[in-house]
Tab-separated table of C-alpha atoms in Angstrom:
chain	number	residue	atom	x	y	z
V	279	UNK	CA	0.000	0.000	0.000
V	280	UNK	CA	1.487	3.307	-1.069
V	281	UNK	CA	0.135	5.254	1.871
V	282	UNK	CA	1.295	2.658	4.392
V	283	UNK	CA	4.944	3.083	3.467
V	284	UNK	CA	4.876	6.840	2.914
V	285	UNK	CA	6.823	9.022	5.294
V	286	UNK	CA	4.870	10.958	7.865
V	287	UNK	CA	4.145	14.536	6.827
V	288	UNK	CA	2.833	16.754	9.576
V	289	UNK	CA	1.291	20.184	9.090
V	290	UNK	CA	3.875	22.731	10.205
V	291	UNK	CA	2.896	25.189	12.870
V	292	UNK	CA	2.095	28.585	11.404
V	293	UNK	CA	2.055	27.270	7.833
V	294	UNK	CA	0.774	29.643	5.189
V	295	UNK	CA	-2.952	29.529	4.450
V	296	UNK	CA	-3.436	27.312	1.394
V	297	UNK	CA	-6.920	28.576	0.644
V	298	UNK	CA	-10.299	26.858	0.861
V	299	UNK	CA	-10.818	23.146	0.234
V	300	UNK	CA	-14.367	22.118	-0.607
V	301	UNK	CA	-15.046	18.502	0.249
V	302	UNK	CA	-17.969	16.176	0.662
V	303	UNK	CA	-18.287	13.091	2.807
V	304	UNK	CA	-20.335	10.010	2.032
V	305	UNK	CA	-20.647	6.463	3.253
V	306	UNK	CA	-23.109	3.665	3.767
V	307	UNK	CA	-25.437	3.788	6.764
V	308	UNK	CA	-23.565	3.255	10.056
V	309	UNK	CA	-20.113	3.645	8.510
V	310	UNK	CA	-19.464	6.401	11.074
V	311	UNK	CA	-19.436	9.377	8.741
V	312	UNK	CA	-21.077	11.842	11.120
V	313	UNK	CA	-18.808	10.649	13.927
V	314	UNK	CA	-15.779	11.248	11.705
V	315	UNK	CA	-16.789	14.845	10.972
V	316	UNK	CA	-17.576	15.387	14.642
V	317	UNK	CA	-14.092	14.079	15.471
V	318	UNK	CA	-12.521	16.479	12.976
V	319	UNK	CA	-14.384	19.421	14.518
V	320	UNK	CA	-13.671	18.319	18.090
V	321	UNK	CA	-9.975	17.535	17.692
V	322	UNK	CA	-9.280	20.766	15.771
V	323	UNK	CA	-10.929	22.689	18.627
V	324	UNK	CA	-13.789	24.070	16.555
V	325	UNK	CA	-16.470	23.365	19.198
V	326	UNK	CA	-17.535	26.014	21.698
V	327	UNK	CA	-17.938	25.083	25.362
V	328	UNK	CA	-21.710	25.538	25.302
V	329	UNK	CA	-21.940	23.363	22.171
V	330	UNK	CA	-19.966	20.619	23.860
V	331	UNK	CA	-22.130	20.873	26.980
V	332	UNK	CA	-25.296	20.556	24.875
V	333	UNK	CA	-23.740	17.612	23.028
V	334	UNK	CA	-22.961	15.882	26.318
V	335	UNK	CA	-26.512	16.388	27.601
V	336	UNK	CA	-28.025	15.099	24.347
V	337	UNK	CA	-25.810	12.014	24.540
V	338	UNK	CA	-26.858	11.331	28.142
V	339	UNK	CA	-30.521	11.552	27.142
V	340	UNK	CA	-29.817	8.855	24.560
V	341	UNK	CA	-28.312	6.633	27.248
V	342	UNK	CA	-24.691	7.128	26.190
V	343	UNK	CA	-21.992	7.583	28.794
V	344	UNK	CA	-19.632	9.503	26.474
V	345	UNK	CA	-20.380	12.463	24.169
V	346	UNK	CA	-21.650	11.276	20.784
V	347	UNK	CA	-19.697	13.371	18.271
V	348	UNK	CA	-22.038	12.400	15.434
V	349	UNK	CA	-24.674	14.725	16.908
V	350	UNK	CA	-22.549	17.692	15.862
V	351	UNK	CA	-23.508	17.097	12.236
V	352	UNK	CA	-26.868	15.336	12.489
V	353	UNK	CA	-28.477	18.666	13.235
V	354	UNK	CA	-32.086	17.889	12.399
V	355	UNK	CA	-34.171	16.407	15.207
V	356	UNK	CA	-35.534	13.765	12.818
V	357	UNK	CA	-31.979	12.722	12.005
V	358	UNK	CA	-31.094	12.365	15.657
V	359	UNK	CA	-34.171	10.271	16.330
V	360	UNK	CA	-33.495	7.900	13.414
V	361	UNK	CA	-29.748	7.825	13.868
V	362	UNK	CA	-29.111	8.628	10.189
V	363	UNK	CA	-28.132	11.640	8.111
V	364	UNK	CA	-30.985	12.786	5.865
V	365	UNK	CA	-30.169	16.228	4.505
V	366	UNK	CA	-26.923	17.833	3.352
V	367	UNK	CA	-25.306	19.667	6.255
V	368	UNK	CA	-22.490	22.121	5.606
V	369	UNK	CA	-19.774	22.576	8.196
V	370	UNK	CA	-16.834	24.968	8.240
V	371	UNK	CA	-13.537	24.748	10.060
V	372	UNK	CA	-9.965	25.944	9.677
V	373	UNK	CA	-6.459	24.890	10.620
V	374	UNK	CA	-3.161	26.744	10.440
V	375	UNK	CA	-2.789	25.445	6.919
V	376	UNK	CA	-6.157	25.996	5.237
V	377	UNK	CA	-9.912	26.479	5.509
V	378	UNK	CA	-12.409	23.686	4.883
V	379	UNK	CA	-16.028	23.540	3.767
V	380	UNK	CA	-17.546	20.095	4.395
V	381	UNK	CA	-20.777	18.925	2.804
V	382	UNK	CA	-21.965	16.057	5.008
V	383	UNK	CA	-24.160	14.026	2.665
V	384	UNK	CA	-26.550	11.132	3.380
V	385	UNK	CA	-25.383	7.547	3.122
V	386	UNK	CA	-28.629	5.738	2.330
V	387	UNK	CA	-29.416	5.031	-1.336
V	388	UNK	CA	-32.774	6.731	-0.861
V	389	UNK	CA	-30.945	10.048	-0.444
V	390	UNK	CA	-28.463	9.710	-3.318
V	391	UNK	CA	-29.917	12.859	-4.855
V	392	UNK	CA	-28.891	14.798	-1.730
V	393	UNK	CA	-25.381	13.423	-2.108
V	394	UNK	CA	-25.213	14.615	-5.721
V	395	UNK	CA	-26.180	18.103	-4.557
V	396	UNK	CA	-23.470	18.194	-1.906
V	397	UNK	CA	-20.821	16.756	-4.227
V	398	UNK	CA	-21.484	18.989	-7.224
V	399	UNK	CA	-19.077	21.767	-6.157
V	400	UNK	CA	-16.535	19.675	-4.240
V	401	UNK	CA	-12.797	19.441	-4.888
V	402	UNK	CA	-12.346	16.293	-2.791
V	403	UNK	CA	-14.506	13.313	-1.828
V	404	UNK	CA	-13.982	11.618	1.535
V	405	UNK	CA	-15.679	8.222	1.393
V	406	UNK	CA	-16.150	6.161	4.548
V	407	UNK	CA	-15.774	2.390	4.546
V	408	UNK	CA	-16.453	0.129	7.518
V	409	UNK	CA	-13.374	-2.034	8.072
V	410	UNK	CA	-15.625	-4.926	9.153
V	411	UNK	CA	-17.791	-4.798	6.002
V	412	UNK	CA	-15.566	-3.659	3.149
V	413	UNK	CA	-16.932	-2.184	-0.091
V	414	UNK	CA	-20.735	-2.179	0.017
V	415	UNK	CA	-23.093	-1.431	-2.921
V	416	UNK	CA	-23.634	2.116	-1.681
V	417	UNK	CA	-19.864	2.618	-1.538
V	418	UNK	CA	-19.721	1.662	-5.210
V	419	UNK	CA	-22.471	4.163	-5.949
V	420	UNK	CA	-20.530	6.897	-4.152
V	421	UNK	CA	-17.314	6.093	-6.013
V	422	UNK	CA	-19.159	6.090	-9.332
V	423	UNK	CA	-20.891	9.405	-8.659
V	424	UNK	CA	-17.609	11.012	-7.559
V	425	UNK	CA	-16.118	9.904	-10.864
V	426	UNK	CA	-19.211	11.011	-12.787
V	427	UNK	CA	-19.037	14.486	-11.240
V	428	UNK	CA	-15.377	14.868	-12.201
V	429	UNK	CA	-13.965	14.875	-8.666
V	430	UNK	CA	-10.260	14.205	-9.114
V	431	UNK	CA	-9.277	13.550	-5.489
V	432	UNK	CA	-10.961	10.733	-3.562
V	433	UNK	CA	-9.865	9.765	-0.041
V	434	UNK	CA	-11.198	6.472	1.318
V	435	UNK	CA	-11.179	6.556	5.114
V	436	UNK	CA	-11.279	2.953	6.303
V	437	UNK	CA	-13.117	3.459	9.583
V	438	UNK	CA	-13.746	1.316	12.664
V	439	UNK	CA	-10.226	-0.046	12.662
V	440	UNK	CA	-10.732	-0.616	16.393
V	441	UNK	CA	-13.294	-3.326	15.551
V	442	UNK	CA	-10.714	-5.331	13.558
V	443	UNK	CA	-8.041	-5.018	16.211
V	444	UNK	CA	-6.243	-2.279	14.286
V	445	UNK	CA	-4.815	-5.021	12.058
V	446	UNK	CA	-3.119	-4.126	8.765
V	447	UNK	CA	-4.748	-7.051	6.929
V	448	UNK	CA	-8.216	-5.637	7.602
V	449	UNK	CA	-7.171	-2.301	6.097
V	450	UNK	CA	-5.441	-3.937	3.133
V	451	UNK	CA	-8.494	-6.027	2.261
V	452	UNK	CA	-10.795	-2.997	2.081
V	453	UNK	CA	-8.274	-1.030	0.006
V	454	UNK	CA	-8.014	-3.888	-2.491
V	455	UNK	CA	-11.799	-3.972	-2.968
V	456	UNK	CA	-11.977	-0.230	-3.615
V	457	UNK	CA	-9.022	-0.279	-5.993
V	458	UNK	CA	-10.475	-3.136	-8.026
V	459	UNK	CA	-13.798	-1.332	-8.488
V	460	UNK	CA	-12.193	2.071	-9.129
V	461	UNK	CA	-10.030	0.623	-11.907
V	462	UNK	CA	-12.969	1.126	-14.270
V	463	UNK	CA	-13.520	4.749	-13.227
V	464	UNK	CA	-11.873	8.046	-14.058
V	465	UNK	CA	-10.405	8.883	-10.636
V	466	UNK	CA	-6.807	10.098	-11.059
V	467	UNK	CA	-6.034	10.419	-7.331
V	468	UNK	CA	-7.345	7.670	-5.040
V	469	UNK	CA	-5.939	7.584	-1.491
V	470	UNK	CA	-6.525	5.480	1.615
V	471	UNK	CA	-6.124	6.123	5.331
V	472	UNK	CA	-6.999	3.812	8.274
V	473	UNK	CA	-8.956	5.571	11.022
V	474	UNK	CA	-11.031	5.044	14.120
V	475	UNK	CA	-13.396	7.997	14.288
V	476	UNK	CA	-14.762	6.784	17.624
V	477	UNK	CA	-11.348	6.596	19.294
V	478	UNK	CA	-9.716	9.380	17.262
V	479	UNK	CA	-6.863	7.374	15.713
V	480	UNK	CA	-5.432	8.836	12.478
V	481	UNK	CA	-8.149	11.479	12.090
V	482	UNK	CA	-6.407	14.549	13.516
V	483	UNK	CA	-4.002	12.911	15.959
V	484	UNK	CA	-2.081	9.746	15.151
V	485	UNK	CA	-3.107	7.863	18.295
V	486	UNK	CA	-1.247	4.861	19.652
V	487	UNK	CA	-2.831	1.894	17.904
V	488	UNK	CA	-1.929	1.995	14.182
V	489	UNK	CA	1.849	1.851	14.442
V	490	UNK	CA	2.245	0.044	11.095
V	491	UNK	CA	0.942	3.051	9.153
V	492	UNK	CA	3.462	5.811	8.477
V	493	UNK	CA	1.436	7.958	6.087
V	494	UNK	CA	-0.360	11.201	6.953
V	495	UNK	CA	-3.447	11.391	9.129
V	496	UNK	CA	-6.721	12.186	7.418
V	497	UNK	CA	-6.424	15.881	8.304
V	498	UNK	CA	-2.803	16.077	7.128
V	499	UNK	CA	-3.811	14.418	3.867
V	500	UNK	CA	-6.591	16.950	3.305
V	501	UNK	CA	-4.240	19.812	4.131
V	502	UNK	CA	-1.776	18.616	1.500
V	503	UNK	CA	-4.203	18.079	-1.394
V	504	UNK	CA	-4.048	20.830	-3.975
V	505	UNK	CA	-7.389	21.401	-5.725
V	506	UNK	CA	-7.074	21.240	-9.478
V	507	UNK	CA	-7.134	24.388	-11.554
V	508	UNK	CA	-9.266	22.908	-14.317
V	509	UNK	CA	-11.621	25.889	-14.205
V	510	UNK	CA	-8.699	28.272	-14.840
V	511	UNK	CA	-7.169	26.106	-17.547
V	512	UNK	CA	-10.430	25.793	-19.499
V	513	UNK	CA	-11.276	28.307	-22.258
V	514	UNK	CA	-12.898	31.577	-21.198
V	515	UNK	CA	-16.664	31.299	-20.683
V	516	UNK	CA	-18.741	34.213	-19.390
V	517	UNK	CA	-22.514	33.675	-19.123
V	518	UNK	CA	-24.252	37.058	-19.177
V	519	UNK	CA	-26.634	37.719	-16.288
V	520	UNK	CA	-27.432	41.349	-17.036
V	521	UNK	CA	-26.523	44.027	-19.566
V	522	UNK	CA	-26.487	47.702	-18.556
V	523	UNK	CA	-24.486	50.884	-18.631
V	524	UNK	CA	-22.473	51.391	-15.466
V	525	UNK	CA	-22.272	54.908	-14.096
V	526	UNK	CA	-19.354	56.716	-15.684
V	527	UNK	CA	-18.847	53.998	-18.309
V	528	UNK	CA	-18.901	54.908	-21.990
V	529	UNK	CA	-19.713	51.394	-23.190
V	530	UNK	CA	-22.387	48.837	-22.464
V	531	UNK	CA	-21.377	46.505	-19.641
V	532	UNK	CA	-22.216	42.826	-19.404
V	533	UNK	CA	-22.477	41.605	-15.820
V	534	UNK	CA	-21.999	38.065	-14.555
V	535	UNK	CA	-19.641	35.537	-13.016
V	536	UNK	CA	-16.844	33.983	-15.030
V	537	UNK	CA	-17.660	30.278	-15.308
V	538	UNK	CA	-14.244	29.140	-16.501
V	539	UNK	CA	-10.965	30.376	-17.936
V	540	UNK	CA	-9.342	33.766	-17.741
V	541	UNK	CA	-9.794	37.012	-19.627
V	542	UNK	CA	-7.723	40.162	-20.059
V	543	UNK	CA	-8.291	43.536	-21.640
V	544	UNK	CA	-7.536	43.221	-25.344
V	545	UNK	CA	-8.472	39.534	-25.590
V	546	UNK	CA	-10.389	38.409	-28.672
V	547	UNK	CA	-13.831	37.023	-27.783
V	548	UNK	CA	-16.954	35.852	-29.550
V	549	UNK	CA	-20.478	36.863	-28.521
V	550	UNK	CA	-23.091	34.109	-28.714
V	551	UNK	CA	-25.662	33.579	-30.195
V	552	UNK	CA	-24.832	36.352	-32.693
V	553	UNK	CA	-21.402	34.786	-33.315
V	554	UNK	CA	-19.866	38.274	-33.645
V	555	UNK	CA	-16.181	38.620	-32.827
V	556	UNK	CA	-14.799	41.559	-30.866
V	557	UNK	CA	-12.307	42.344	-28.098
V	558	UNK	CA	-12.559	43.141	-24.393
V	559	UNK	CA	-12.042	46.853	-23.803
V	560	UNK	CA	-12.523	46.994	-20.008
V	561	UNK	CA	-13.145	44.809	-16.952
V	562	UNK	CA	-14.894	46.306	-13.916
V	563	UNK	CA	-15.310	44.870	-10.425
V	564	UNK	CA	-16.904	46.208	-7.248
V	565	UNK	CA	-13.582	47.831	-6.265
V	566	UNK	CA	-12.602	49.359	-9.597
V	567	UNK	CA	-11.142	48.288	-12.926
V	568	UNK	CA	-8.830	45.348	-13.580
V	569	UNK	CA	-6.523	44.343	-16.416
V	570	UNK	CA	-7.681	40.714	-16.140
V	571	UNK	CA	-10.088	38.386	-14.303
V	572	UNK	CA	-10.320	34.636	-13.653
V	573	UNK	CA	-12.908	31.891	-13.132
V	574	UNK	CA	-15.115	32.633	-10.138
V	575	UNK	CA	-14.771	36.421	-10.386
V	576	UNK	CA	-17.963	38.478	-10.591
V	577	UNK	CA	-17.252	41.214	-13.116
V	578	UNK	CA	-18.687	43.614	-15.666
V	579	UNK	CA	-17.145	43.130	-19.108
V	580	UNK	CA	-17.141	45.947	-21.654
V	581	UNK	CA	-16.688	44.994	-25.305
V	582	UNK	CA	-15.039	47.102	-27.993
V	583	UNK	CA	-18.165	46.855	-30.177
V	584	UNK	CA	-21.808	47.416	-29.317
V	585	UNK	CA	-23.391	43.958	-29.456
V	586	UNK	CA	-26.913	43.165	-28.333
V	587	UNK	CA	-26.472	40.662	-25.492
V	588	UNK	CA	-28.770	39.804	-22.621
V	589	UNK	CA	-29.327	37.231	-19.889
V	590	UNK	CA	-28.674	33.724	-21.167
V	591	UNK	CA	-26.161	34.773	-23.808
V	592	UNK	CA	-22.461	33.949	-23.630
V	593	UNK	CA	-19.120	35.670	-24.190
V	594	UNK	CA	-16.357	33.169	-24.940
V	595	UNK	CA	-12.777	32.775	-26.086
V	596	UNK	CA	-12.757	33.489	-29.828
V	597	UNK	CA	-10.166	30.840	-30.683
V	598	UNK	CA	-11.683	28.083	-28.524
V	599	UNK	CA	-15.441	28.683	-28.592
V	600	UNK	CA	-18.028	26.269	-27.171
V	601	UNK	CA	-20.200	24.221	-29.464
V	602	UNK	CA	-23.634	25.525	-30.322
V	603	UNK	CA	-26.229	22.771	-30.455
V	604	UNK	CA	-29.919	21.947	-30.221
V	605	UNK	CA	-29.295	18.272	-29.484
V	606	UNK	CA	-27.151	16.842	-26.708
V	607	UNK	CA	-26.165	13.438	-25.382
V	608	UNK	CA	-25.962	13.489	-21.602
V	609	UNK	CA	-25.733	11.447	-18.420
V	610	UNK	CA	-28.639	12.095	-16.064
V	611	UNK	CA	-28.983	11.447	-12.352
V	612	UNK	CA	-32.741	11.368	-11.815
V	613	UNK	CA	-33.647	13.227	-8.620
V	614	UNK	CA	-37.444	13.304	-8.596
V	615	UNK	CA	-39.945	10.938	-6.979
V	616	UNK	CA	-41.987	11.080	-10.185
V	617	UNK	CA	-40.355	8.926	-12.891
V	618	UNK	CA	-38.929	10.247	-16.131
V	619	UNK	CA	-40.910	9.197	-19.171
V	620	UNK	CA	-39.203	9.155	-22.615
V	621	UNK	CA	-40.658	11.936	-24.731
V	622	UNK	CA	-41.528	14.096	-21.715
V	623	UNK	CA	-40.884	17.837	-21.801
V	624	UNK	CA	-38.967	19.846	-19.217
V	625	UNK	CA	-37.173	23.145	-18.789
V	626	UNK	CA	-33.397	22.840	-19.094
V	627	UNK	CA	-31.269	25.351	-17.163
V	628	UNK	CA	-27.698	25.686	-18.399
V	629	UNK	CA	-25.564	28.503	-16.952
V	630	UNK	CA	-27.860	31.551	-17.174
V	631	UNK	CA	-29.929	30.215	-20.090
V	632	UNK	CA	-33.215	28.332	-19.583
V	633	UNK	CA	-34.800	26.611	-22.596
V	634	UNK	CA	-37.602	24.180	-23.363
V	635	UNK	CA	-36.331	20.613	-23.719
V	636	UNK	CA	-37.658	17.167	-24.621
V	637	UNK	CA	-36.202	13.783	-23.674
V	638	UNK	CA	-35.795	12.337	-27.172
V	639	UNK	CA	-34.569	8.940	-25.970
V	640	UNK	CA	-33.334	7.050	-22.933
V	641	UNK	CA	-30.411	5.097	-24.374
V	642	UNK	CA	-29.348	2.965	-21.424
V	643	UNK	CA	-29.175	2.677	-17.665
V	644	UNK	CA	-25.976	2.272	-15.610
V	645	UNK	CA	-25.713	-0.724	-13.315
V	646	UNK	CA	-23.681	0.854	-10.528
V	647	UNK	CA	-22.824	-2.568	-9.097
V	648	UNK	CA	-21.013	-3.722	-12.257
V	649	UNK	CA	-20.640	-0.428	-14.219
V	650	UNK	CA	-22.356	-2.156	-17.145
V	651	UNK	CA	-24.745	-0.186	-19.354
V	652	UNK	CA	-28.060	-1.882	-20.154
V	653	UNK	CA	-30.554	-0.799	-22.792
V	654	UNK	CA	-33.849	0.118	-21.188
V	655	UNK	CA	-37.345	1.095	-22.238
V	656	UNK	CA	-38.614	1.359	-18.663
V	657	UNK	CA	-39.388	4.531	-16.829
V	658	UNK	CA	-36.473	6.140	-15.034
V	659	UNK	CA	-36.921	6.264	-11.272
V	660	UNK	CA	-35.368	8.347	-8.498
V	661	UNK	CA	-31.588	7.833	-8.139
V	662	UNK	CA	-31.311	6.047	-11.504
V	663	UNK	CA	-28.343	7.021	-13.654
V	664	UNK	CA	-29.094	6.957	-17.375
V	665	UNK	CA	-27.719	8.130	-20.702
V	666	UNK	CA	-30.194	10.175	-22.716
V	667	UNK	CA	-30.638	12.195	-25.880
V	668	UNK	CA	-32.211	15.630	-25.358
V	669	UNK	CA	-33.498	18.123	-27.878
V	670	UNK	CA	-33.819	21.832	-27.003
V	671	UNK	CA	-35.801	24.622	-28.683
V	672	UNK	CA	-32.981	27.186	-28.510
V	673	UNK	CA	-29.274	26.440	-28.962
V	674	UNK	CA	-27.052	25.743	-25.989
V	675	UNK	CA	-23.443	26.937	-25.927
V	676	UNK	CA	-21.717	24.153	-24.091
V	677	UNK	CA	-18.664	21.955	-23.647
V	678	UNK	CA	-18.352	18.320	-22.648
V	679	UNK	CA	-18.518	17.966	-18.878
V	680	UNK	CA	-15.221	16.074	-18.907
V	681	UNK	CA	-13.526	19.212	-20.263
V	682	UNK	CA	-15.408	21.893	-18.323
V	683	UNK	CA	-17.576	21.152	-15.292
V	684	UNK	CA	-19.165	24.611	-15.447
V	685	UNK	CA	-20.350	24.642	-19.060
V	686	UNK	CA	-20.963	20.889	-19.254
V	687	UNK	CA	-23.525	20.742	-16.443
V	688	UNK	CA	-27.252	21.453	-16.429
V	689	UNK	CA	-30.427	20.706	-14.494
V	690	UNK	CA	-33.890	19.719	-15.678
V	691	UNK	CA	-36.907	21.462	-14.142
V	692	UNK	CA	-40.514	20.286	-14.158
V	693	UNK	CA	-42.600	22.877	-16.024
V	694	UNK	CA	-45.623	22.412	-13.745
V	695	UNK	CA	-44.112	22.093	-10.260
V	696	UNK	CA	-40.926	24.099	-10.924
V	697	UNK	CA	-39.018	21.359	-9.073
V	698	UNK	CA	-35.521	20.316	-10.126
V	699	UNK	CA	-35.926	16.737	-11.348
V	700	UNK	CA	-32.471	15.804	-12.707
V	701	UNK	CA	-28.809	16.767	-12.781
V	702	UNK	CA	-27.124	16.322	-16.135
V	703	UNK	CA	-23.606	16.077	-17.527
V	704	UNK	CA	-23.123	16.730	-21.249
V	705	UNK	CA	-21.083	14.135	-23.128
C-alpha cells in the first residue's frame, strides 16, 4: 500500500494559508461518517464550550456515557431520532494550513440525490468504509458518482479499525476492494487512510494503535491536497446575467460571473448567439477596474463593439469557442420521486440560459454494481443514472462535462411544479 509506506508529513505550525478546500463526505449507513466529521471538529478545537455541553446532555438523554460526536452534524431532530443523516449539512472549520467547507451528505441510497447536490461543487470526496464490512453497494455508488461528477481527489477513510483489532490485513483487504472497483472509473487520485473515528486514531491525531501506518493522518492528507485548476485552464466562458451601462462607463457593460478560464483587456472574444467577434475593452469589479479576471470572479465586461447581449447569452474565447447545439447526449442522475418518461418535456437550465427541452430517448441505464450499461425502455426512477438524448428549442453553448464542469452541467426542471428533477452532464 502506497500510503502505508509513505513518510509521515505533519502540518507545520504557522504554515501559510493554502486557501479553501471544498469537500464532501459520504458512506453507507452506520459507517461512522457523522462521527468522523464530529471528530474532525472536536480535535481541531472548533467546538464552543456551550456546544460541547449541549452535546454531552443530548448524549446522556440517549443513554450514552460519552459524548456522541455524530450529533454535531446530524443537526435535524428527525436525524437524531433515526440515527441517520438525511439532509446535506455544511460545516466549516480551519487549521493553520487551510480552511475547509464540508458537505456532510446522506449515506442511504434513498438520499443519493442529496449526495449529488453536496458533491457537485466539491474538490475532494472523503468516502467512509467500515473495516468490518468492506466495499458495500452504496460505496460503489458513491465512487461512481464522484467519478461522474469529475472529482479528481478521492480519499477512502477505512473506519472502525478498532473493531478489527487495528490489524493491517483488515485495512489492506478494504483497500483492495476499492481499488479493483475504481479501476474502471476516471479517478486520477485515489488515497486510503486507516482511522477510528470513535477513538480518534489517524483522524487529527495519530493515536497509539496503528503503528504500522506511516502515512499522513486524514487531516494532514486533506491539508496537502491541492485542488485542481481545471476551471482556470479551461477556455474563457462568461454567461451574461445582465446588460447595462455602469455609471461613468462609456460602453455597455455585461455583468456576470466567469464560469471558466481567464480574460484580459484586449483579448479576442466571440459573442453568442450572434457569433460576432470583438475584443474586451474593459473589466470592472466592485472595487474598480482590472486588467484581467479569472474563473469565479464576478465582473462587468465591456466589449469594444456594441453587441446586443442579454441574460442567457455567452461571451467566450474566440479561438476556442463552445459548441452551439440543439441536441445533446448526456448522463442524467434522476432526482425526482416522479419517474422520467421518454418523450416528456422539461425546462433545461444551463448557466444563465433556460430553454424548453424534450427527452428524445433514454439510451441505457448504468448498473452501478457492475458499471455495465443496459438498454432500457422502462421509466427512469429516483436515483437512476441513465444516458439520454435531449433536444432543445434554442441552442445551448456548451462543452463536454469532462472538459469543463461549469459549461458541461445542467439541471432539468418540471414545467408544472418548478421542481428540479435531474442533474445532467453533457457528453
